[in-house]
GROMACS .gro file of N, CA and C in nm:
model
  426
    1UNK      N    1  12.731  -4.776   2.487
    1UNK     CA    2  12.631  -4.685   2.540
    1UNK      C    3  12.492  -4.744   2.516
    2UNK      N    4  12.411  -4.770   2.620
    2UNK     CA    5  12.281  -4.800   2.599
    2UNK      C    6  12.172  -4.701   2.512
    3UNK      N    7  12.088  -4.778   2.419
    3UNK     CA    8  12.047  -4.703   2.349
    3UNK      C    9  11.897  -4.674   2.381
    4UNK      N   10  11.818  -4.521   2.392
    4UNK     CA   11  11.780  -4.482   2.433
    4UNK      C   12  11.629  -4.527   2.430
    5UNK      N   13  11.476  -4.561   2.452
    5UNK     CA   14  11.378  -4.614   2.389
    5UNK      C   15  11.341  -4.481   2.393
    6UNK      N   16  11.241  -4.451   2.266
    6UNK     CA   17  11.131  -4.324   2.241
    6UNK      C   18  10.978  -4.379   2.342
    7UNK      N   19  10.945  -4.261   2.364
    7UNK     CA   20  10.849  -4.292   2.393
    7UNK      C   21  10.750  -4.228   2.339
    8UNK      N   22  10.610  -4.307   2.333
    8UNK     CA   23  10.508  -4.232   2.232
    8UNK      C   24  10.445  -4.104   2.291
    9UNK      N   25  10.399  -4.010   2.263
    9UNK     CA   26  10.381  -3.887   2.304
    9UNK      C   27  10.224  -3.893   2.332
   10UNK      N   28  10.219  -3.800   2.431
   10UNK     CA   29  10.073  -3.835   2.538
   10UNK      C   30  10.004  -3.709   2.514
   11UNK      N   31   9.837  -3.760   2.509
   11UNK     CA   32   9.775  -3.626   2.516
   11UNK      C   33   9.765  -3.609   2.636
   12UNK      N   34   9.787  -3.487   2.715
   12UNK     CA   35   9.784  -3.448   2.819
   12UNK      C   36   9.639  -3.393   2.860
   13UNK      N   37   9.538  -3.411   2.755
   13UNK     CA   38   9.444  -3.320   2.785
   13UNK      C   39   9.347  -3.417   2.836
   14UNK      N   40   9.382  -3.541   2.779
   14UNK     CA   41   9.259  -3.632   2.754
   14UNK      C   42   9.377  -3.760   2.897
   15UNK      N   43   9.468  -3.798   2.888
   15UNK     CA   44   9.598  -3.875   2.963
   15UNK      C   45   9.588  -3.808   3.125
   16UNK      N   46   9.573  -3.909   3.256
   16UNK     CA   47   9.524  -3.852   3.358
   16UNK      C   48   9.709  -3.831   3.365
   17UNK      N   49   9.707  -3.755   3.462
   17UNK     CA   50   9.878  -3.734   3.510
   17UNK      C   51   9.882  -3.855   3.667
   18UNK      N   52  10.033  -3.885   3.688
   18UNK     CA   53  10.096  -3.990   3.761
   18UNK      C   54  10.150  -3.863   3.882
   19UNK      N   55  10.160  -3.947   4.020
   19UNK     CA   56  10.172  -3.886   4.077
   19UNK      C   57  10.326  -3.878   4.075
   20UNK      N   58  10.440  -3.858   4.105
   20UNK     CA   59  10.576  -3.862   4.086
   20UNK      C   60  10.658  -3.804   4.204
   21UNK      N   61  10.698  -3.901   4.284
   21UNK     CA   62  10.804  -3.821   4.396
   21UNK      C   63  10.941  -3.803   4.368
   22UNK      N   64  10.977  -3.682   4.431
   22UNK     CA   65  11.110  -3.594   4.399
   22UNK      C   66  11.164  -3.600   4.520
   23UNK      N   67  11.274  -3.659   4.505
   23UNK     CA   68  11.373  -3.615   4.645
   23UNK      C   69  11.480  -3.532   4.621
   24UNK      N   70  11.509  -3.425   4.660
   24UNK     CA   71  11.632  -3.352   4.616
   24UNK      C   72  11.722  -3.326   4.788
   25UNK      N   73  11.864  -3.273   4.690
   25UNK     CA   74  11.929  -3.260   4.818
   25UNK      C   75  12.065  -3.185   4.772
   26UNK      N   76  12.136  -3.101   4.850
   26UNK     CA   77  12.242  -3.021   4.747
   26UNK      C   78  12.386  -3.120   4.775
   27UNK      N   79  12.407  -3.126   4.649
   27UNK     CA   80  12.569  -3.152   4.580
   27UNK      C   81  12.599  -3.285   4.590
   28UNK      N   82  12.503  -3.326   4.656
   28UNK     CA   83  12.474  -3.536   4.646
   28UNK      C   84  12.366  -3.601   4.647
   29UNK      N   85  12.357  -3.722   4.546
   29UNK     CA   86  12.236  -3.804   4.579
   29UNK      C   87  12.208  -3.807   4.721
   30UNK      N   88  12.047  -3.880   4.768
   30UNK     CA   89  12.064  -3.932   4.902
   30UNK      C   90  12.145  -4.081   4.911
   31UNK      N   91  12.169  -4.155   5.020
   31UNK     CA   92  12.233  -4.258   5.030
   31UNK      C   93  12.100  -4.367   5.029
   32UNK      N   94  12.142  -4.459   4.974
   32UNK     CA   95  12.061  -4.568   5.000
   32UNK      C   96  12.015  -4.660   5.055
   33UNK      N   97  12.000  -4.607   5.198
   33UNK     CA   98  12.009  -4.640   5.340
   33UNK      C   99  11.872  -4.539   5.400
   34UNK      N  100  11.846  -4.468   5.323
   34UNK     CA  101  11.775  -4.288   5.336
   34UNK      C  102  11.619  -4.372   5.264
   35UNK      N  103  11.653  -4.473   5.202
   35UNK     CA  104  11.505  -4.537   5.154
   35UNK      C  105  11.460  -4.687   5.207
   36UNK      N  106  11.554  -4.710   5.256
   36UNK     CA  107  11.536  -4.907   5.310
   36UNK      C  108  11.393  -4.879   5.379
   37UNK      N  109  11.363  -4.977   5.422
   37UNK     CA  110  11.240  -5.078   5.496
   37UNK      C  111  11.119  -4.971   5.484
   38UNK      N  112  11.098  -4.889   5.416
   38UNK     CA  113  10.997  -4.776   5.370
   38UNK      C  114  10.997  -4.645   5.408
   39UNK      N  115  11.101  -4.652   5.425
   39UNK     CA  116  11.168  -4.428   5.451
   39UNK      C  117  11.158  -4.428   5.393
   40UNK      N  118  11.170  -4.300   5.403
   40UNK     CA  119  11.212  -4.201   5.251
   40UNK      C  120  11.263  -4.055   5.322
   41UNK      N  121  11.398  -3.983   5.236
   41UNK     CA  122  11.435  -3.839   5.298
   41UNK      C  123  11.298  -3.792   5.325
   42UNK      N  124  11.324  -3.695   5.351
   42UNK     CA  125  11.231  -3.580   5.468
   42UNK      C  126  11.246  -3.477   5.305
   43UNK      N  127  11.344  -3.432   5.197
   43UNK     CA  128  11.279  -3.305   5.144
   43UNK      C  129  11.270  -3.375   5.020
   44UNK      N  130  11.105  -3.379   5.026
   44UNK     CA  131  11.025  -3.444   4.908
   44UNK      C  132  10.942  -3.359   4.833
   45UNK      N  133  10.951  -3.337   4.716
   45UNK     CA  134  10.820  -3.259   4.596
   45UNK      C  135  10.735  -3.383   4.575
   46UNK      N  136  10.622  -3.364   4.572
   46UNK     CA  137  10.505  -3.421   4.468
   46UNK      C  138  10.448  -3.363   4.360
   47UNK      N  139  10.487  -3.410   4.245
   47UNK     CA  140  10.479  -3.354   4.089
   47UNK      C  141  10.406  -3.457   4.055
   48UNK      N  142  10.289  -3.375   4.019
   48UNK     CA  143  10.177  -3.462   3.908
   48UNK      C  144  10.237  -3.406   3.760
   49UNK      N  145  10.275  -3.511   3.700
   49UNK     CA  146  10.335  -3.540   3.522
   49UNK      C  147  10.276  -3.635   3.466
   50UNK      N  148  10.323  -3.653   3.350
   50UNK     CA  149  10.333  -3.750   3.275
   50UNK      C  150  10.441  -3.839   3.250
   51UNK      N  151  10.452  -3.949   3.160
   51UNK     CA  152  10.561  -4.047   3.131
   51UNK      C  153  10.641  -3.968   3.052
   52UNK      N  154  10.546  -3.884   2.920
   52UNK     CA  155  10.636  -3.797   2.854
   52UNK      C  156  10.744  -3.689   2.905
   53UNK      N  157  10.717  -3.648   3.040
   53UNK     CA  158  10.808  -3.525   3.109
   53UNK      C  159  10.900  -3.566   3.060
   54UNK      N  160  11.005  -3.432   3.032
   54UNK     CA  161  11.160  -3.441   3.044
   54UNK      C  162  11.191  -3.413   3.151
   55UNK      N  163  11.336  -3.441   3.148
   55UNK     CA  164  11.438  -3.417   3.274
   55UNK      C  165  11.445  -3.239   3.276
   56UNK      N  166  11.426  -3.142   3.124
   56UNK     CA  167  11.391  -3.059   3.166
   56UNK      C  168  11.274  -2.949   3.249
   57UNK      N  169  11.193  -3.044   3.209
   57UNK     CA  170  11.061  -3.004   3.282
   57UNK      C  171  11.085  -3.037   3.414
   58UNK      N  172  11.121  -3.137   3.422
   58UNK     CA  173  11.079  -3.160   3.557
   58UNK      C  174  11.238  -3.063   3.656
   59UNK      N  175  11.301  -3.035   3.594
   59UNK     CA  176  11.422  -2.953   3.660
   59UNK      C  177  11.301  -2.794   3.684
   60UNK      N  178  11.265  -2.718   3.565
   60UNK     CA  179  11.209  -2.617   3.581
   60UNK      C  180  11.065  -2.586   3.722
   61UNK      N  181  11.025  -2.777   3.709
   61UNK     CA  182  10.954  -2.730   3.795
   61UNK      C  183  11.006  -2.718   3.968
   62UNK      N  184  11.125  -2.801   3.946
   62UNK     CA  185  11.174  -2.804   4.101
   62UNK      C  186  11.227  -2.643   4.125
   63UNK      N  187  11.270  -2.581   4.048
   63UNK     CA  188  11.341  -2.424   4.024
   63UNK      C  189  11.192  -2.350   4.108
   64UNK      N  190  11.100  -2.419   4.046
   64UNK     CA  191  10.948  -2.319   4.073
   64UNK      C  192  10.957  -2.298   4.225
   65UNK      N  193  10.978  -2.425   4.303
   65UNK     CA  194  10.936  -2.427   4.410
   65UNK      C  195  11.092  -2.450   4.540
   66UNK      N  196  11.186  -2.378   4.437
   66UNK     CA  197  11.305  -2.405   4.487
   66UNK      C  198  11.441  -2.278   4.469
   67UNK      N  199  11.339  -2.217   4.512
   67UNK     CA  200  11.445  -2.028   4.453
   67UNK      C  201  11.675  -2.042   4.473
   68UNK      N  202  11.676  -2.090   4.570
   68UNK     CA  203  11.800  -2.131   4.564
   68UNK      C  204  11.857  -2.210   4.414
   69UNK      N  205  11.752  -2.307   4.355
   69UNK     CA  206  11.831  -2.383   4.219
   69UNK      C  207  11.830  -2.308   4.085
   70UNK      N  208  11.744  -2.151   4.097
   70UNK     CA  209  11.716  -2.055   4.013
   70UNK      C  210  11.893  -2.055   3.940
   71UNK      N  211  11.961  -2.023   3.972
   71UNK     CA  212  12.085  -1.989   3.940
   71UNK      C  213  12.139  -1.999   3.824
   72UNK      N  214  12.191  -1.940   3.777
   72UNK     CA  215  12.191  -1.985   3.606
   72UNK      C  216  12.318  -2.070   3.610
   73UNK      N  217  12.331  -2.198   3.569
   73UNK     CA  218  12.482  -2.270   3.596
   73UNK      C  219  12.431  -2.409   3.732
   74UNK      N  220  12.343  -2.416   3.745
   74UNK     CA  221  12.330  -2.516   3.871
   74UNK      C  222  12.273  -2.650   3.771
   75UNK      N  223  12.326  -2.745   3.849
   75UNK     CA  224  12.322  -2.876   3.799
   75UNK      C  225  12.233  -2.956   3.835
   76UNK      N  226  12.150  -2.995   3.797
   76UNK     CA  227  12.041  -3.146   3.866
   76UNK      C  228  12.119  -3.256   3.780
   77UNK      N  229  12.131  -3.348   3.893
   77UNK     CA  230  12.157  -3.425   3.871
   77UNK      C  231  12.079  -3.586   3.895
   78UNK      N  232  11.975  -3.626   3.813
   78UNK     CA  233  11.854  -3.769   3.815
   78UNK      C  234  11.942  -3.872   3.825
   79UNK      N  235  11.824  -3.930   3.900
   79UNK     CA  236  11.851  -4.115   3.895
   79UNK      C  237  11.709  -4.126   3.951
   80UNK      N  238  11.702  -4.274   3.901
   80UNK     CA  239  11.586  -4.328   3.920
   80UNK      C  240  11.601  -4.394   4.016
   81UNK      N  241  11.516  -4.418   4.150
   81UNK     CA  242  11.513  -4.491   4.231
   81UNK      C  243  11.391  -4.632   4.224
   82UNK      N  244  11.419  -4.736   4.198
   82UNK     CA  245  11.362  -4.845   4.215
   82UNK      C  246  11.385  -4.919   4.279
   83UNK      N  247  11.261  -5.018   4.364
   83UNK     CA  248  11.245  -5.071   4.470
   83UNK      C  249  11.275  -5.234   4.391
   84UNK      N  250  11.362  -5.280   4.479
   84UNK     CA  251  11.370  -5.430   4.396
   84UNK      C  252  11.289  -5.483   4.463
   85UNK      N  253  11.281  -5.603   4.376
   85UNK     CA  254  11.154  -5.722   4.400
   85UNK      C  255  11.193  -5.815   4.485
   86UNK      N  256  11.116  -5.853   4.561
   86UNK     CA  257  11.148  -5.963   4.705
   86UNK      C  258  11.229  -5.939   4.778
   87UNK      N  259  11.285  -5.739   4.795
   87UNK     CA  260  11.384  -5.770   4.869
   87UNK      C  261  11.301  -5.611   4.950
   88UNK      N  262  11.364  -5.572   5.088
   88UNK     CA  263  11.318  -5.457   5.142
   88UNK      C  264  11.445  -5.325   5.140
   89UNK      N  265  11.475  -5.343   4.956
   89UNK     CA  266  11.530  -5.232   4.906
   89UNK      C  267  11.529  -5.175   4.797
   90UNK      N  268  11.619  -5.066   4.763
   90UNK     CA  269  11.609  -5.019   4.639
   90UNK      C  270  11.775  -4.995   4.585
   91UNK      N  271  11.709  -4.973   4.454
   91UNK     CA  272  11.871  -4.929   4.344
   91UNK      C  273  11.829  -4.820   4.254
   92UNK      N  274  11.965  -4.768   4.290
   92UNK     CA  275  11.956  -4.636   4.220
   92UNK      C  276  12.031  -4.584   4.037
   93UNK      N  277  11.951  -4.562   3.936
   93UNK     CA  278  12.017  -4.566   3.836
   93UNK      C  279  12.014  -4.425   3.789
   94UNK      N  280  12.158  -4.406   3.735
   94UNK     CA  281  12.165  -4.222   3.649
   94UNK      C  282  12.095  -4.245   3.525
   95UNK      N  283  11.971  -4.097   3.509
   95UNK     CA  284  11.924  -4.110   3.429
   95UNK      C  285  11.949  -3.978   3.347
   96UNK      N  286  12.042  -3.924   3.351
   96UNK     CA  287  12.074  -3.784   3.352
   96UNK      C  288  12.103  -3.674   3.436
   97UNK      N  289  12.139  -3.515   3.345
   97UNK     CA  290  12.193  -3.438   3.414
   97UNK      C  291  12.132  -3.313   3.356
   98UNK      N  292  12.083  -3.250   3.410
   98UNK     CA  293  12.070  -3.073   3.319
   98UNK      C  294  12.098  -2.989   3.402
   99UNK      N  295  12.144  -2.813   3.308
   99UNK     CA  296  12.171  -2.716   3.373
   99UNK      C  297  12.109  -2.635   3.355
  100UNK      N  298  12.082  -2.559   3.442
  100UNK     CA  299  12.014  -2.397   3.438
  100UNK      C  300  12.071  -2.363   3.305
  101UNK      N  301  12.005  -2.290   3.232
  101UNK     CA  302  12.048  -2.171   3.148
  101UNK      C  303  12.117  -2.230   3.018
  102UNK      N  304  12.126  -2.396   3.075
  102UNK     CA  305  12.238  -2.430   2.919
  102UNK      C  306  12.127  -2.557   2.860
  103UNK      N  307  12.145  -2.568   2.737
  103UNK     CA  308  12.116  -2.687   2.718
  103UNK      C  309  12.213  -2.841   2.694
  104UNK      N  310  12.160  -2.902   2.725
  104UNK     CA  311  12.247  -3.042   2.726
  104UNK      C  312  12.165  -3.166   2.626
  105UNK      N  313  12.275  -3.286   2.672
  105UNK     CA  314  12.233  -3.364   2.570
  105UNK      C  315  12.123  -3.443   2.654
  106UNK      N  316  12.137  -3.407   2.760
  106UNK     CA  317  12.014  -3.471   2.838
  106UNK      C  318  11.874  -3.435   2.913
  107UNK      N  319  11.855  -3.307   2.810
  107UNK     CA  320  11.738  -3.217   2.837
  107UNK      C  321  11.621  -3.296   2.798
  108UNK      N  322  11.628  -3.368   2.708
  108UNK     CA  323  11.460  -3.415   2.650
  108UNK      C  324  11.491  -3.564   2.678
  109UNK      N  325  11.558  -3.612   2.752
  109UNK     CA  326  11.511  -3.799   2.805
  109UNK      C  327  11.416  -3.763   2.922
  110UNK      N  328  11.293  -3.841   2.854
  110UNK     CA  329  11.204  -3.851   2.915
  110UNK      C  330  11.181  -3.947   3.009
  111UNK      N  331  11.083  -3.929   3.112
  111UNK     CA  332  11.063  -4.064   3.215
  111UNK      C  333  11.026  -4.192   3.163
  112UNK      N  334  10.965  -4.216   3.066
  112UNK     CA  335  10.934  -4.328   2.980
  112UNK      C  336  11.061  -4.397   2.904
  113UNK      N  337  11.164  -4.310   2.853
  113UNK     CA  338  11.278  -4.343   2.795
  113UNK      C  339  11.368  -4.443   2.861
  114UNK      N  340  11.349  -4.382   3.007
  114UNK     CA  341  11.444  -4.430   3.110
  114UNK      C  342  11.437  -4.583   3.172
  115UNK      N  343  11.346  -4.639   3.111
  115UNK     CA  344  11.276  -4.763   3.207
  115UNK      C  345  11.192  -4.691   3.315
  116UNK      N  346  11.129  -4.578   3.334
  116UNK     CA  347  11.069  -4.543   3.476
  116UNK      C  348  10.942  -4.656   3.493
  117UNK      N  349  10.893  -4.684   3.600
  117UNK     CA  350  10.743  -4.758   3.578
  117UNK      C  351  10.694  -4.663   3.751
  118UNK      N  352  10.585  -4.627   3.708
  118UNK     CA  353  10.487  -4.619   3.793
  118UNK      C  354  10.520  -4.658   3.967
  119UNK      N  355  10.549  -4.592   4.040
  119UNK     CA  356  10.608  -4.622   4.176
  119UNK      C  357  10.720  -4.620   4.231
  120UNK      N  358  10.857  -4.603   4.097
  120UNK     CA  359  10.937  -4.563   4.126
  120UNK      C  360  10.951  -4.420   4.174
  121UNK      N  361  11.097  -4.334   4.217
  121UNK     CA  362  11.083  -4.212   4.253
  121UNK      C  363  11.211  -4.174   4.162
  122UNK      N  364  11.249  -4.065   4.234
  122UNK     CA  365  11.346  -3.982   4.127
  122UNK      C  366  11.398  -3.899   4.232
  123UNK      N  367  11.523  -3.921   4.260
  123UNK     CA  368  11.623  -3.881   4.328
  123UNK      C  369  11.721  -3.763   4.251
  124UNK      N  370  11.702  -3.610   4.269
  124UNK     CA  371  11.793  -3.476   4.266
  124UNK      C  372  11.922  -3.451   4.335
  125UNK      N  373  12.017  -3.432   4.249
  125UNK     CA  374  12.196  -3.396   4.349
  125UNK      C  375  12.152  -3.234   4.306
  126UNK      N  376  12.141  -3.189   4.288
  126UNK     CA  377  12.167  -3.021   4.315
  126UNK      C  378  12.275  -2.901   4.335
  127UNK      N  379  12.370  -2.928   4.237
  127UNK     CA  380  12.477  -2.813   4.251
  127UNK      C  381  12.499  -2.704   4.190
  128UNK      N  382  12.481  -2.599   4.324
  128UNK     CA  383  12.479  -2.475   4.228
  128UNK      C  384  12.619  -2.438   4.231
  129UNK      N  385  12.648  -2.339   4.163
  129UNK     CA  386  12.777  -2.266   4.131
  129UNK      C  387  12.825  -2.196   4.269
  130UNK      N  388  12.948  -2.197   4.266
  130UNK     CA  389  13.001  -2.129   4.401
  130UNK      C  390  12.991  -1.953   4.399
  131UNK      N  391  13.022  -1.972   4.296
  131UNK     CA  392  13.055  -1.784   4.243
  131UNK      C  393  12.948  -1.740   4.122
  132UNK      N  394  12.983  -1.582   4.099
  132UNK     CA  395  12.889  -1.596   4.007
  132UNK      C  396  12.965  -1.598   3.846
  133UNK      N  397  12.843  -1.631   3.781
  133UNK     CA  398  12.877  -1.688   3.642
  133UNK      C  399  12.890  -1.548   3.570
  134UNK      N  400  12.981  -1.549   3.488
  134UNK     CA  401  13.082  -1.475   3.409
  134UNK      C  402  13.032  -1.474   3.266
  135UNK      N  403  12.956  -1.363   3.187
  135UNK     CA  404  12.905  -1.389   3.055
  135UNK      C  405  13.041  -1.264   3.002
  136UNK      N  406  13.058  -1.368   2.871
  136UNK     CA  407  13.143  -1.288   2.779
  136UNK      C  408  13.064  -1.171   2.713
  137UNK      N  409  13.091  -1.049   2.706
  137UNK     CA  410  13.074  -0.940   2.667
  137UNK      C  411  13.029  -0.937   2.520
  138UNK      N  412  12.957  -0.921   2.519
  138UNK     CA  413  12.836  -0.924   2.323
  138UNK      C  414  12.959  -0.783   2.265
  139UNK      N  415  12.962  -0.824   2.124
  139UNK     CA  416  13.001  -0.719   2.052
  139UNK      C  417  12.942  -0.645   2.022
  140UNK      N  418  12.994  -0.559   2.021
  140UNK     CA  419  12.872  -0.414   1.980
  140UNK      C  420  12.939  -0.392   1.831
  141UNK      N  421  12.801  -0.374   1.762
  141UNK     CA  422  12.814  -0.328   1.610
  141UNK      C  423  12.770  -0.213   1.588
  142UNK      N  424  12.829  -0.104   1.569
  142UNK     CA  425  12.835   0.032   1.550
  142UNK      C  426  12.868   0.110   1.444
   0.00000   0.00000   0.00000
């Protein structure tokens, strides 16, 4: 298992923010054919962040502007999209996964952790739950 780099923590007050494109799409990456010779999909966010963001932040903010991924139980699923060098393409790497409502082990890898650099993008799979989610019944103490 590759081991993870820290990254140093940013003042946000004083640290300008990066501009950051989001491509999302439900229940699959896009194909990598969807970015050749300078496309890009059609449903794109622009999120001004930082290097420090997590994969959870940046899930909450797609939720903001994405009432369908509200769901408690829906999956984002990251990869980093980078453009290789001398060639007129890109490769796509998993950089994690988080869920609505749960926490995981991949809530706080940050964009800096990941190898991200500046110009890459960040490609969303999006699966929500088919049905609805089932909470076990709290005990009552009486």
């Amino acid at each position: 298992m590759a081991e993870k780099k820290e990254t140093a923590q940013i003042d946000r007050e004083k640290v300008c923010p990066m501009l950051l494109r989001v491509f999302y799409q439900y229940n699959r990456h896009h194909r990598m054919d969807e970015f050749a010779r300078g496309k890009h999909p059609p449903n794109e966010l622009k999120i001004y962040t930082w290097m420090d963001a997590t994969l959870k932040e940046l899930s909450s903010l797609i939720k903001e502007v994405n009432p369908d991924a509200r769901k408690r139980g829906t999956y984002f699923d990251f990869s980093l999209v980078t453009p290789m060098p001398n060639r007129p393409m890109y490769r796509m790497k998993d950089i994690g996964t988080t869920c609505a409502g749960v926490r995981g082990t991949d809530d706080n890898n940050t964009l800096g952790s990941q190898e991200f650099i500046i110009g890459d993008c960040i490609d969303v799979a999006i699966s929500i739950p088919a049905g609805p989610i089932t909470m076990r019944p709290r005990a009552r103490n009486w």
